[in-house]
Amino acid sequence: MRKEDEITKEFLDNILASIEEGVLTIDKKTRITSFNRAAEEITGFKKEEVLNKECCHILKSDLCKGSCPLEEILETGKPVFNYEIMITNKTGNKVPVNITTSPLRSSNNEIIGAVENFRDLTKHKGLW
């Protein structure tokens, strides 16, 4: 069984690494539990720098104070689709991104975290 778990984890890690949009997951305390390659490219942070840190300290979104879609999902379980926000990358530059968030649920359907995918809109907005 352990070998199967390792193969499954490797397969899922490969899927996340292959996605061209940034993907992160958080636990119920909004700590980042996974962070893919595209998320690293968009934010400038390496996965090792962000794991177990609260997402608001990393993304520094304009919504972190008050109406955070990830916190909302943890409370309501309702996904957020195609929402445009600004984040701050590692060098302090503002980056417009489009986000979609969804709850992560246990086998008992209990919310155990959330997943957010985000796309850099810089090129689409002519900011490059």
Coordinates of N, CA and C in Angstrom, one line a residue, residues 34-103:
S34 N 0.5 23.5 -0.5 CA 1.1 23.2 -1.7 C 1.2 24.4 -2.6
F35 N 2.2 24.4 -3.5 CA 2.5 25.6 -4.3 C 3.2 25.1 -5.6
N36 N 2.5 25.3 -6.7 CA 3.1 24.7 -7.9 C 4.2 25.6 -8.6
R37 N 4.8 25.1 -9.7 CA 5.8 25.8 -10.4 C 5.3 27.1 -11.0
A38 N 4.1 27.1 -11.5 CA 3.6 28.4 -12.1 C 3.3 29.4 -11.0
A39 N 2.9 29.0 -9.8 CA 2.8 29.9 -8.7 C 4.1 30.5 -8.3
E40 N 5.2 29.7 -8.4 CA 6.5 30.2 -8.1 C 6.9 31.3 -9.1
E41 N 6.6 31.0 -10.4 CA 6.9 32.0 -11.5 C 6.2 33.3 -11.3
I42 N 4.9 33.2 -11.0 CA 4.0 34.4 -10.9 C 4.4 35.2 -9.7
T43 N 4.7 34.6 -8.6 CA 4.9 35.3 -7.3 C 6.4 35.6 -7.1
G44 N 7.3 34.8 -7.7 CA 8.7 35.0 -7.4 C 9.2 34.2 -6.1
F45 N 8.3 33.6 -5.4 CA 8.6 32.8 -4.2 C 8.8 31.3 -4.6
K46 N 9.8 30.7 -4.0 CA 9.9 29.3 -4.1 C 9.0 28.5 -3.2
K47 N 8.6 27.3 -3.6 CA 7.7 26.6 -2.7 C 8.2 26.4 -1.3
E48 N 9.5 26.2 -1.1 CA 10.1 26.0 0.2 C 9.9 27.3 1.1
E49 N 9.9 28.4 0.4 CA 9.7 29.7 1.2 C 8.3 29.9 1.7
V50 N 7.3 29.3 1.1 CA 5.9 29.6 1.4 C 5.2 28.5 2.2
L51 N 5.7 27.3 2.1 CA 4.9 26.2 2.8 C 4.8 26.5 4.3
N52 N 3.6 26.3 4.8 CA 3.2 26.5 6.2 C 3.2 27.9 6.6
K53 N 3.2 28.8 5.6 CA 3.1 30.3 5.9 C 1.6 30.7 5.6
E54 N 1.1 31.6 6.3 CA -0.3 32.1 5.9 C -0.2 32.8 4.6
C55 N -1.2 32.5 3.7 CA -1.2 33.0 2.4 C -1.2 34.5 2.3
C56 N -1.9 35.2 3.3 CA -1.9 36.6 3.2 C -0.5 37.3 3.4
H57 N 0.4 36.6 4.0 CA 1.8 37.1 4.2 C 2.6 36.9 2.9
I58 N 2.1 36.0 2.0 CA 2.9 35.7 0.8 C 2.2 36.5 -0.4
L59 N 0.9 36.4 -0.6 CA 0.3 37.0 -1.7 C 0.0 38.5 -1.6
K60 N -0.2 38.9 -0.3 CA -0.4 40.3 0.0 C -1.4 40.9 -1.0
S61 N -2.5 40.2 -1.1 CA -3.6 40.6 -2.0 C -4.3 41.9 -1.5
D62 N -4.9 42.6 -2.4 CA -5.7 43.8 -2.0 C -7.0 43.3 -1.2
L63 N -7.3 42.0 -1.2 CA -8.4 41.5 -0.5 C -8.1 40.8 0.8
C64 N -6.8 40.7 1.2 CA -6.4 40.0 2.4 C -7.0 40.6 3.6
K65 N -7.3 41.8 3.7 CA -7.8 42.5 4.8 C -9.4 42.6 4.7
G66 N -10.1 41.6 5.0 CA -11.5 41.8 5.0 C -12.4 40.9 4.2
S67 N -12.1 40.8 2.9 CA -12.9 40.0 2.0 C -12.2 38.9 1.2
C68 N -11.3 38.2 1.9 CA -10.5 37.2 1.3 C -11.3 36.0 0.7
P69 N -11.3 35.7 -0.6 CA -12.0 34.6 -1.1 C -11.7 33.2 -0.5
L70 N -10.4 33.0 -0.1 CA -10.0 31.8 0.5 C -10.7 31.6 1.9
E71 N -10.6 32.7 2.7 CA -11.3 32.6 4.0 C -12.8 32.4 3.9
E72 N -13.4 33.1 2.9 CA -14.8 33.0 2.7 C -15.2 31.5 2.3
I73 N -14.4 30.9 1.5 CA -14.6 29.5 1.1 C -14.6 28.6 2.3
L74 N -13.6 28.8 3.2 CA -13.5 28.0 4.4 C -14.7 28.1 5.3
E75 N -15.4 29.3 5.3 CA -16.6 29.5 6.1 C -17.8 29.0 5.4
T76 N -18.0 29.2 4.1 CA -19.2 29.0 3.4 C -19.2 27.7 2.5
G77 N -18.0 27.3 2.0 CA -17.9 26.2 1.1 C -18.3 26.5 -0.3
K78 N -18.6 27.8 -0.6 CA -19.0 28.2 -1.9 C -17.8 28.7 -2.8
P79 N -17.6 28.1 -3.9 CA -16.5 28.4 -4.8 C -16.6 29.9 -5.3
V80 N -15.5 30.4 -5.7 CA -15.4 31.8 -6.3 C -14.8 31.6 -7.7
F81 N -15.5 32.1 -8.7 CA -15.0 31.9 -10.1 C -14.6 33.2 -10.7
N82 N -13.5 33.2 -11.4 CA -13.0 34.3 -12.3 C -13.1 35.6 -11.6
Y83 N -12.4 35.8 -10.5 CA -12.4 37.0 -9.7 C -11.0 37.7 -9.9
E84 N -11.0 38.9 -10.3 CA -9.7 39.6 -10.5 C -9.3 40.3 -9.3
I85 N -8.0 40.1 -8.9 CA -7.4 40.7 -7.7 C -6.0 41.2 -8.1
M86 N -5.4 41.9 -7.2 CA -4.0 42.3 -7.3 C -3.3 41.6 -6.2
I87 N -2.1 41.0 -6.5 CA -1.2 40.4 -5.5 C 0.1 41.2 -5.6
T88 N 0.9 41.0 -4.6 CA 2.2 41.6 -4.6 C 3.3 40.5 -4.7
N89 N 4.1 40.6 -5.7 CA 5.1 39.5 -5.8 C 6.3 39.7 -4.9
K90 N 7.3 38.8 -4.9 CA 8.4 38.9 -4.0 C 9.2 40.2 -4.1
T91 N 9.3 40.8 -5.2 CA 10.0 42.0 -5.4 C 9.2 43.2 -5.1
G92 N 8.0 43.1 -4.7 CA 7.1 44.2 -4.3 C 6.3 44.8 -5.4
N93 N 6.4 44.2 -6.6 CA 5.5 44.7 -7.7 C 4.1 44.1 -7.6
K94 N 3.1 44.9 -8.0 CA 1.8 44.5 -8.1 C 1.5 43.7 -9.3
V95 N 0.8 42.6 -9.2 CA 0.5 41.7 -10.3 C -1.0 41.4 -10.4
P96 N -1.6 41.8 -11.5 CA -3.0 41.5 -11.6 C -3.2 40.0 -11.9
V97 N -4.1 39.3 -11.2 CA -4.3 37.9 -11.4 C -5.8 37.6 -11.4
N98 N -6.2 36.6 -12.1 CA -7.6 36.1 -12.1 C -7.6 34.8 -11.3
I99 N -8.5 34.8 -10.3 CA -8.5 33.6 -9.4 C -9.8 32.8 -9.5
T100 N -9.7 31.6 -9.2 CA -10.8 30.7 -9.0 C -10.5 29.9 -7.7
T101 N -11.4 29.8 -6.8 CA -11.1 29.1 -5.5 C -12.2 28.1 -5.3
S102 N -11.8 27.0 -4.7 CA -12.8 25.9 -4.4 C -12.4 25.3 -3.1
P103 N -13.4 24.7 -2.4 CA -13.1 24.1 -1.1 C -12.5 22.7 -1.3

